[in-house]
mmCIF file of C-alpha atoms in Angstrom:
data_model
loop_
_atom_site.group_PDB
_atom_site.id
_atom_site.type_symbol
_atom_site.label_atom_id
_atom_site.label_comp_id
_atom_site.label_asym_id
_atom_site.label_seq_id
_atom_site.Cartn_x
_atom_site.Cartn_y
_atom_site.Cartn_z
ATOM 1 C CA MET A 1 0.008 0.064 -0.010
ATOM 2 C CA THR A 2 1.456 3.433 -0.993
ATOM 3 C CA LYS A 3 1.054 6.428 1.083
ATOM 4 C CA ALA A 4 -1.524 7.795 -1.398
ATOM 5 C CA ASP A 5 -3.734 4.842 -0.489
ATOM 6 C CA LEU A 6 -4.179 5.597 3.208
ATOM 7 C CA PHE A 7 -7.409 7.563 2.701
ATOM 8 C CA PRO A 8 -9.857 7.488 -0.091
ATOM 9 C CA LYS A 9 -10.337 10.359 -2.495
ATOM 10 C CA ILE A 10 -13.612 11.883 -3.574
ATOM 11 C CA ASP A 11 -13.871 14.284 -6.547
ATOM 12 C CA ASP A 12 -17.650 14.937 -6.439
ATOM 13 C CA LYS A 13 -18.448 18.144 -4.494
ATOM 14 C CA THR A 14 -21.709 17.055 -3.170
ATOM 15 C CA ALA A 15 -20.432 13.602 -1.948
ATOM 16 C CA ARG A 16 -17.579 15.363 -0.286
ATOM 17 C CA GLU A 17 -19.679 17.838 1.489
ATOM 18 C CA GLU A 18 -22.797 15.832 2.346
ATOM 19 C CA GLY A 19 -21.586 12.271 2.461
ATOM 20 C CA ASP A 20 -20.232 10.114 5.364
ATOM 21 C CA ILE A 21 -16.908 9.118 3.880
ATOM 22 C CA PHE A 22 -13.849 10.674 5.290
ATOM 23 C CA ALA A 23 -11.690 11.607 2.259
ATOM 24 C CA PRO A 24 -9.291 14.222 3.519
ATOM 25 C CA ALA A 25 -8.072 16.433 0.668
ATOM 26 C CA PHE A 26 -4.308 17.071 1.164
ATOM 27 C CA ASP A 27 -2.736 19.933 -0.469
ATOM 28 C CA GLU A 28 -0.054 20.035 -3.090
ATOM 29 C CA HIS A 29 2.547 19.381 -0.416
ATOM 30 C CA GLY A 30 0.551 16.385 0.951
ATOM 31 C CA LEU A 31 -0.437 18.337 3.914
ATOM 32 C CA LEU A 32 -3.740 19.243 5.855
ATOM 33 C CA PRO A 33 -3.996 22.348 8.189
ATOM 34 C CA VAL A 34 -5.010 21.215 11.663
ATOM 35 C CA ILE A 35 -6.725 23.645 14.164
ATOM 36 C CA VAL A 36 -6.319 22.384 17.789
ATOM 37 C CA THR A 37 -8.493 23.721 20.524
ATOM 38 C CA SER A 38 -8.736 22.770 24.473
ATOM 39 C CA ALA A 39 -11.637 20.391 24.892
ATOM 40 C CA GLU A 40 -11.848 21.875 28.400
ATOM 41 C CA THR A 41 -11.813 25.713 27.751
ATOM 42 C CA GLY A 42 -12.499 25.962 24.032
ATOM 43 C CA GLU A 43 -9.378 28.124 23.655
ATOM 44 C CA VAL A 44 -7.415 27.710 20.346
ATOM 45 C CA LEU A 45 -4.079 26.247 21.464
ATOM 46 C CA MET A 46 -2.099 25.859 18.158
ATOM 47 C CA PHE A 47 -2.196 25.398 14.477
ATOM 48 C CA ALA A 48 -0.213 22.681 12.707
ATOM 49 C CA TYR A 49 -0.207 20.393 9.676
ATOM 50 C CA MET A 50 -0.654 16.659 9.206
ATOM 51 C CA ASN A 51 0.416 14.452 6.379
ATOM 52 C CA GLN A 52 -1.203 11.125 5.655
ATOM 53 C CA ASP A 53 1.008 9.170 8.237
ATOM 54 C CA ALA A 54 0.443 11.766 11.093
ATOM 55 C CA LEU A 55 -3.341 11.561 10.415
ATOM 56 C CA ALA A 56 -3.444 7.769 10.351
ATOM 57 C CA ARG A 57 -1.331 7.502 13.529
ATOM 58 C CA SER A 58 -3.644 10.176 15.212
ATOM 59 C CA ILE A 59 -6.783 8.234 14.487
ATOM 60 C CA GLU A 60 -5.316 4.834 15.370
ATOM 61 C CA THR A 61 -3.714 5.891 18.771
ATOM 62 C CA GLY A 62 -5.969 8.735 19.726
ATOM 63 C CA GLU A 63 -2.888 10.914 20.340
ATOM 64 C CA ALA A 64 -2.156 13.862 18.205
ATOM 65 C CA HIS A 65 0.712 13.414 15.574
ATOM 66 C CA TYR A 66 1.759 16.199 13.191
ATOM 67 C CA TRP A 67 4.091 16.717 10.365
ATOM 68 C CA SER A 68 6.967 19.151 11.376
ATOM 69 C CA ARG A 69 7.647 21.303 8.303
ATOM 70 C CA SER A 70 10.705 22.784 9.777
ATOM 71 C CA ARG A 71 12.182 19.346 10.785
ATOM 72 C CA GLU A 72 10.538 17.470 7.840
ATOM 73 C CA ALA A 73 9.588 14.569 10.167
ATOM 74 C CA LEU A 74 6.592 12.979 11.809
ATOM 75 C CA TRP A 75 6.179 14.728 15.132
ATOM 76 C CA ARG A 76 4.443 13.139 18.204
ATOM 77 C CA LYS A 77 3.244 16.177 20.005
ATOM 78 C CA GLY A 78 4.815 16.209 23.525
ATOM 79 C CA GLU A 79 7.572 13.889 22.698
ATOM 80 C CA THR A 80 10.214 16.145 24.384
ATOM 81 C CA SER A 81 7.939 18.288 26.727
ATOM 82 C CA GLY A 82 5.656 15.488 27.955
ATOM 83 C CA ASN A 83 2.756 17.781 26.878
ATOM 84 C CA THR A 84 1.034 15.115 24.936
ATOM 85 C CA GLN A 85 -2.539 15.655 23.378
ATOM 86 C CA ARG A 86 -5.380 13.168 23.645
ATOM 87 C CA ILE A 87 -7.950 13.678 20.995
ATOM 88 C CA VAL A 88 -11.336 14.058 22.455
ATOM 89 C CA GLU A 89 -12.975 14.982 19.083
ATOM 90 C CA MET A 90 -11.747 15.172 15.507
ATOM 91 C CA ARG A 91 -13.980 17.083 12.967
ATOM 92 C CA THR A 92 -13.486 17.759 9.275
ATOM 93 C CA ASP A 93 -14.901 20.799 7.231
ATOM 94 C CA CYS A 94 -17.168 21.036 4.417
ATOM 95 C CA ASP A 95 -14.697 20.336 1.757
ATOM 96 C CA GLN A 96 -12.520 18.105 3.854
ATOM 97 C CA ASP A 97 -9.411 20.053 3.570
ATOM 98 C CA VAL A 98 -9.057 21.289 7.168
ATOM 99 C CA LEU A 99 -9.325 19.342 10.504
ATOM 100 C CA TRP A 100 -10.272 20.605 13.933
ATOM 101 C CA LEU A 101 -9.087 18.608 16.908
ATOM 102 C CA ALA A 102 -10.400 19.185 20.543
ATOM 103 C CA VAL A 103 -7.791 17.795 22.885
ATOM 104 C CA GLU A 104 -6.892 17.122 26.443
ATOM 105 C CA MET A 105 -3.226 18.090 27.403
ATOM 106 C CA ALA A 106 -1.100 16.035 29.561
ATOM 107 C CA GLY A 107 1.910 17.350 31.541
ATOM 108 C CA SER A 108 2.088 21.094 32.321
ATOM 109 C CA GLY A 109 -0.942 21.806 30.118
ATOM 110 C CA ALA A 110 1.119 24.068 28.013
ATOM 111 C CA CYS A 111 1.010 23.662 24.274
ATOM 112 C CA CYS A 112 3.377 26.469 22.990
ATOM 113 C CA HIS A 113 7.061 25.944 22.728
ATOM 114 C CA THR A 114 7.421 29.288 24.467
ATOM 115 C CA GLY A 115 5.818 27.760 27.652
ATOM 116 C CA ARG A 116 2.330 29.338 27.349
ATOM 117 C CA VAL A 117 -0.983 27.257 27.313
ATOM 118 C CA SER A 118 -1.624 28.654 23.841
ATOM 119 C CA CYS A 119 0.357 29.783 20.934
ATOM 120 C CA PHE A 120 -2.110 32.716 20.708
ATOM 121 C CA TYR A 121 -0.982 34.728 23.736
ATOM 122 C CA ARG A 122 -1.120 38.304 22.165
ATOM 123 C CA SER A 123 -4.137 40.300 20.993
ATOM 124 C CA VAL A 124 -4.059 42.529 17.951
ATOM 125 C CA PRO A 125 -6.037 45.841 18.613
ATOM 126 C CA ILE A 126 -9.008 46.445 16.398
ATOM 127 C CA SER A 127 -9.223 50.139 15.617
ATOM 128 C CA LYS A 128 -9.445 52.632 12.832
ATOM 129 C CA GLU A 129 -5.823 53.386 13.255
ATOM 130 C CA ALA A 130 -4.260 50.165 12.407
ATOM 131 C CA GLY A 131 -0.760 49.557 13.744
ATOM 132 C CA GLY A 132 -1.504 49.282 17.480
ATOM 133 C CA LYS A 133 0.648 47.448 19.911
ATOM 134 C CA LEU A 134 0.081 43.773 20.787
ATOM 135 C CA LYS A 135 -1.370 43.074 24.283
ATOM 136 C CA PRO A 136 -0.626 40.023 26.303
ATOM 137 C CA ALA A 137 -3.681 37.551 26.641
ATOM 138 C CA ASN A 138 -3.304 34.356 28.747
ATOM 139 C CA ALA A 139 0.471 34.848 28.279
ATOM 140 C CA GLU A 140 1.808 33.343 31.527
ATOM 141 C CA ARG A 141 4.339 30.630 31.116
ATOM 142 C CA ARG A 142 3.601 27.190 32.402
ATOM 143 C CA PHE A 143 7.113 25.974 31.948
ATOM 144 C CA ASP A 144 10.683 27.410 31.311
ATOM 145 C CA PRO A 145 11.406 26.564 27.658
ATOM 146 C CA GLU A 146 15.217 26.724 28.364
ATOM 147 C CA ALA A 147 14.818 23.942 31.044
ATOM 148 C CA VAL A 148 12.636 21.812 28.690
ATOM 149 C CA TYR A 149 14.293 22.169 25.361
ATOM 150 C CA GLY A 150 17.886 23.410 26.312
ATOM 151 C CA HIS A 151 19.568 26.719 26.294
ATOM 152 C CA ARG A 152 17.702 29.475 24.484
ATOM 153 C CA SER A 153 15.805 26.999 22.251
ATOM 154 C CA ALA A 154 12.667 28.802 22.456
ATOM 155 C CA ALA A 155 14.168 31.763 20.736
ATOM 156 C CA LYS A 156 16.651 29.905 18.580
ATOM 157 C CA GLY A 157 15.053 26.603 17.798
ATOM 158 C CA THR A 158 13.146 25.475 14.781
ATOM 159 C CA LEU A 159 10.092 23.977 16.695
ATOM 160 C CA LYS A 160 6.921 25.742 16.233
ATOM 161 C CA SER A 161 5.396 24.129 19.156
ATOM 162 C CA SER A 162 6.473 21.642 21.918
ATOM 163 C CA MET B 1 2.739 52.953 -0.192
ATOM 164 C CA THR B 2 3.166 49.528 -1.768
ATOM 165 C CA LYS B 3 1.149 46.475 -0.574
ATOM 166 C CA ALA B 4 4.382 45.189 1.058
ATOM 167 C CA ASP B 5 4.467 48.232 3.310
ATOM 168 C CA LEU B 6 0.996 47.772 5.020
ATOM 169 C CA PHE B 7 2.567 45.840 8.045
ATOM 170 C CA PRO B 8 6.159 45.821 9.419
ATOM 171 C CA LYS B 9 8.437 42.798 9.064
ATOM 172 C CA ILE B 10 10.474 41.304 11.924
ATOM 173 C CA ASP B 11 13.239 38.840 11.210
ATOM 174 C CA ASP B 12 14.629 38.425 14.742
ATOM 175 C CA LYS B 13 12.863 35.318 16.321
ATOM 176 C CA THR B 14 12.862 36.569 19.951
ATOM 177 C CA ALA B 15 11.359 39.968 18.846
ATOM 178 C CA ARG B 16 8.676 38.288 16.842
ATOM 179 C CA GLU B 17 7.747 35.868 19.716
ATOM 180 C CA GLU B 18 8.007 38.025 22.675
ATOM 181 C CA GLY B 19 7.615 41.631 21.376
ATOM 182 C CA ASP B 20 4.459 43.840 21.110
ATOM 183 C CA ILE B 21 4.874 44.783 17.457
ATOM 184 C CA PHE B 22 2.464 43.256 15.142
ATOM 185 C CA ALA B 23 4.401 41.980 12.157
ATOM 186 C CA PRO B 24 2.321 39.208 10.440
ATOM 187 C CA ALA B 25 4.564 36.911 8.466
ATOM 188 C CA PHE B 26 2.611 36.292 5.330
ATOM 189 C CA ASP B 27 3.379 33.098 3.369
ATOM 190 C CA GLU B 28 4.940 32.782 -0.189
ATOM 191 C CA HIS B 29 1.585 33.589 -1.778
ATOM 192 C CA GLY B 30 1.097 36.612 0.445
ATOM 193 C CA LEU B 31 -1.465 34.960 2.630
ATOM 194 C CA LEU B 32 -2.059 34.244 6.345
ATOM 195 C CA PRO B 33 -4.095 31.352 7.553
ATOM 196 C CA VAL B 34 -7.056 32.427 9.751
ATOM 197 C CA ILE B 35 -9.047 30.422 12.370
ATOM 198 C CA VAL B 36 -12.398 31.780 13.125
ATOM 199 C CA THR B 37 -14.341 30.827 16.323
ATOM 200 C CA SER B 38 -17.715 31.947 17.790
ATOM 201 C CA ALA B 39 -17.112 34.478 20.498
ATOM 202 C CA GLU B 40 -20.327 33.203 22.192
ATOM 203 C CA THR B 41 -19.916 29.329 22.055
ATOM 204 C CA GLY B 42 -16.146 28.957 21.306
ATOM 205 C CA GLU B 43 -17.002 26.593 18.398
ATOM 206 C CA VAL B 44 -14.551 26.691 15.428
ATOM 207 C CA LEU B 45 -16.670 28.224 12.684
ATOM 208 C CA MET B 46 -14.378 28.339 9.659
ATOM 209 C CA PHE B 47 -10.937 28.500 8.304
ATOM 210 C CA ALA B 48 -9.825 31.027 5.722
ATOM 211 C CA TYR B 49 -6.962 33.322 4.522
ATOM 212 C CA MET B 50 -6.263 36.875 4.668
ATOM 213 C CA ASN B 51 -3.874 38.874 2.372
ATOM 214 C CA GLN B 52 -2.519 42.302 3.544
ATOM 215 C CA ASP B 53 -5.507 44.180 2.198
ATOM 216 C CA ALA B 54 -8.113 41.846 3.884
ATOM 217 C CA LEU B 55 -6.202 42.079 7.181
ATOM 218 C CA ALA B 56 -5.902 45.845 7.004
ATOM 219 C CA ARG B 57 -9.656 46.320 6.258
ATOM 220 C CA SER B 58 -10.587 43.894 8.936
ATOM 221 C CA ILE B 59 -8.648 45.879 11.608
ATOM 222 C CA GLU B 60 -9.897 49.293 10.311
ATOM 223 C CA THR B 61 -13.635 48.331 10.155
ATOM 224 C CA GLY B 62 -13.810 45.536 12.867
ATOM 225 C CA GLU B 63 -15.547 43.314 10.350
ATOM 226 C CA ALA B 64 -13.887 40.185 8.987
ATOM 227 C CA HIS B 65 -12.544 40.378 5.404
ATOM 228 C CA TYR B 66 -10.774 37.368 3.708
ATOM 229 C CA TRP B 67 -8.997 36.634 0.555
ATOM 230 C CA SER B 68 -10.970 34.157 -1.470
ATOM 231 C CA ARG B 69 -8.440 31.798 -3.158
ATOM 232 C CA SER B 70 -11.047 30.436 -5.545
ATOM 233 C CA ARG B 71 -12.322 33.722 -6.825
ATOM 234 C CA GLU B 72 -8.930 35.522 -6.312
ATOM 235 C CA ALA B 73 -10.774 38.356 -4.905
ATOM 236 C CA LEU B 74 -11.174 40.447 -1.574
ATOM 237 C CA TRP B 75 -14.178 38.947 0.279
ATOM 238 C CA ARG B 76 -16.220 40.748 2.815
ATOM 239 C CA LYS B 77 -17.644 37.853 4.739
ATOM 240 C CA GLY B 78 -21.448 37.855 4.486
ATOM 241 C CA GLU B 79 -21.698 40.110 1.510
ATOM 242 C CA THR B 80 -24.067 37.646 -0.183
ATOM 243 C CA SER B 81 -25.726 35.855 2.816
ATOM 244 C CA GLY B 82 -25.899 38.745 5.272
ATOM 245 C CA ASN B 83 -24.078 36.613 7.748
ATOM 246 C CA THR B 84 -21.249 39.173 8.442
ATOM 247 C CA GLN B 85 -18.761 38.808 11.197
ATOM 248 C CA ARG B 86 -17.922 41.419 13.778
ATOM 249 C CA ILE B 87 -14.543 40.780 15.305
ATOM 250 C CA VAL B 88 -14.681 40.529 19.160
ATOM 251 C CA GLU B 89 -11.011 39.622 19.339
ATOM 252 C CA MET B 90 -8.090 39.033 17.064
ATOM 253 C CA ARG B 91 -4.994 37.192 18.272
ATOM 254 C CA THR B 92 -1.697 36.289 16.642
ATOM 255 C CA ASP B 93 0.301 33.224 17.292
ATOM 256 C CA CYS B 94 4.010 32.819 18.707
ATOM 257 C CA ASP B 95 5.644 33.291 15.245
ATOM 258 C CA GLN B 96 3.040 35.621 13.897
ATOM 259 C CA ASP B 97 2.061 33.547 10.865
ATOM 260 C CA VAL B 98 -1.490 32.503 11.967
ATOM 261 C CA LEU B 99 -4.413 34.558 13.299
ATOM 262 C CA TRP B 100 -7.302 33.563 15.519
ATOM 263 C CA LEU B 101 -10.498 35.645 15.296
ATOM 264 C CA ALA B 102 -13.372 35.444 17.830
ATOM 265 C CA VAL B 103 -16.461 36.760 16.049
ATOM 266 C CA GLU B 104 -20.044 37.622 16.519
ATOM 267 C CA MET B 105 -22.213 36.495 13.580
ATOM 268 C CA ALA B 106 -25.176 38.666 12.177
ATOM 269 C CA GLY B 107 -27.911 37.277 10.061
ATOM 270 C CA SER B 108 -28.922 33.633 10.462
ATOM 271 C CA GLY B 109 -25.703 32.919 12.519
ATOM 272 C CA ALA B 110 -24.675 30.425 9.888
ATOM 273 C CA CYS B 111 -21.173 30.543 8.806
ATOM 274 C CA CYS B 112 -20.738 27.750 6.187
ATOM 275 C CA HIS B 113 -21.917 27.974 2.597
ATOM 276 C CA THR B 114 -23.881 24.841 3.171
ATOM 277 C CA GLY B 115 -26.061 26.582 5.522
ATOM 278 C CA ARG B 116 -24.617 25.189 8.855
ATOM 279 C CA VAL B 117 -23.488 27.441 11.760
ATOM 280 C CA SER B 118 -19.904 25.887 11.356
ATOM 281 C CA CYS B 119 -18.038 24.216 8.383
ATOM 282 C CA PHE B 120 -17.009 21.675 10.969
ATOM 283 C CA TYR B 121 -20.236 19.626 10.958
ATOM 284 C CA ARG B 122 -18.956 16.212 10.832
ATOM 285 C CA SER B 123 -16.955 14.081 13.300
ATOM 286 C CA VAL B 124 -14.135 11.625 12.296
ATOM 287 C CA PRO B 125 -14.264 8.552 14.468
ATOM 288 C CA ILE B 126 -11.060 7.910 16.470
ATOM 289 C CA SER B 127 -10.405 4.121 16.656
ATOM 290 C CA LYS B 128 -7.871 1.592 16.079
ATOM 291 C CA GLU B 129 -9.493 0.445 12.913
ATOM 292 C CA ALA B 130 -9.243 3.778 10.875
ATOM 293 C CA GLY B 131 -11.755 4.286 8.041
ATOM 294 C CA GLY B 132 -14.891 4.826 10.173
ATOM 295 C CA LYS B 133 -17.781 6.706 8.790
ATOM 296 C CA LEU B 134 -18.303 10.496 9.454
ATOM 297 C CA LYS B 135 -20.892 11.310 11.997
ATOM 298 C CA PRO B 136 -23.003 14.546 11.854
ATOM 299 C CA ALA B 137 -22.177 17.129 14.612
ATOM 300 C CA ASN B 138 -24.144 20.390 14.952
ATOM 301 C CA ALA B 139 -25.319 19.735 11.328
ATOM 302 C CA GLU B 140 -28.608 21.227 11.078
ATOM 303 C CA ARG B 141 -29.034 23.992 8.362
ATOM 304 C CA ARG B 142 -29.819 27.490 9.398
ATOM 305 C CA PHE B 143 -30.471 28.546 5.783
ATOM 306 C CA ASP B 144 -31.241 26.972 2.493
ATOM 307 C CA PRO B 145 -28.095 27.486 0.206
ATOM 308 C CA GLU B 146 -30.064 27.227 -3.020
ATOM 309 C CA ALA B 147 -32.336 30.143 -1.906
ATOM 310 C CA VAL B 148 -29.410 32.321 -0.772
ATOM 311 C CA TYR B 149 -26.851 31.637 -3.505
ATOM 312 C CA GLY B 150 -29.059 30.395 -6.462
ATOM 313 C CA HIS B 151 -29.750 26.926 -7.807
ATOM 314 C CA ARG B 152 -27.496 24.195 -6.504
ATOM 315 C CA SER B 153 -24.734 26.709 -5.728
ATOM 316 C CA ALA B 154 -23.827 24.925 -2.505
ATOM 317 C CA ALA B 155 -22.909 21.764 -4.431
ATOM 318 C CA LYS B 156 -21.776 23.510 -7.743
ATOM 319 C CA GLY B 157 -20.236 26.855 -6.640
ATOM 320 C CA THR B 158 -16.809 27.843 -5.881
ATOM 321 C CA LEU B 159 -17.321 29.593 -2.596
ATOM 322 C CA LYS B 160 -15.887 27.860 0.383
ATOM 323 C CA SER B 161 -17.960 29.826 2.851
ATOM 324 C CA SER B 162 -20.764 32.332 2.684
#
């Protein structure tokens, strides 16, 4: 079985949007964008990508696996930090080219490689004069990235998330 | 002022992750992925893209504008359906290459072009035997897509969302 065979393909728009067959539409790089929220609070935790392998492992194990574009490798979330993600629910969107995962976090409960709960820890001001300053939002650190990943890795490393 | 000048650029990783300057990192197509949730329920409503123009208009008007990749045009969400989105909060992620919008919906409260509240109206079963059938989740229609967009547009059209 080739990688291309892990999931079915559906070309018909109505069948893809209204049917019950899971036929994820990977992009030209073989990737699918994934939105990850906390099953407990509903907060958006992170945004990542899955290839076919990562998606198949996530479904089979119930633990979130992604494709690291920077490392070009399968990435079991929390491998280094211990902050693994148990998938409570996985949903696909209308045209099946995006996934939404609601997860329970293990470990410190932090998702971001900077040590925060969520990667989205700064607000952008909405105003007629664009160009305002970012404001912290749920920006307290749950862990010290230097201690977890090594010296200055949060600032220097290539990992998007832990 | 050229389009490239609408927002500042930051190359330094620490400044981008820890600073208060909004410097969105658009991809090689000039786009930024955007996660949209309901400010009321926390549900993920849709996933779309913004270019610099769409982002600038969203910030200045407080109403969500996107870039339609299929139509290659600026897209004021709800222009046709009346289901516009007022931005309650906008957040950027650690490396400033993804946005999260929490919005209030006008009109019927439906976000998806199929008439559902959310584009994510089907669950993917998590199990050791992958390949299960999708299950409806919050899949009731709030509007009739044929009536809003014209005959069979939901199945035939190119709009990802209304």
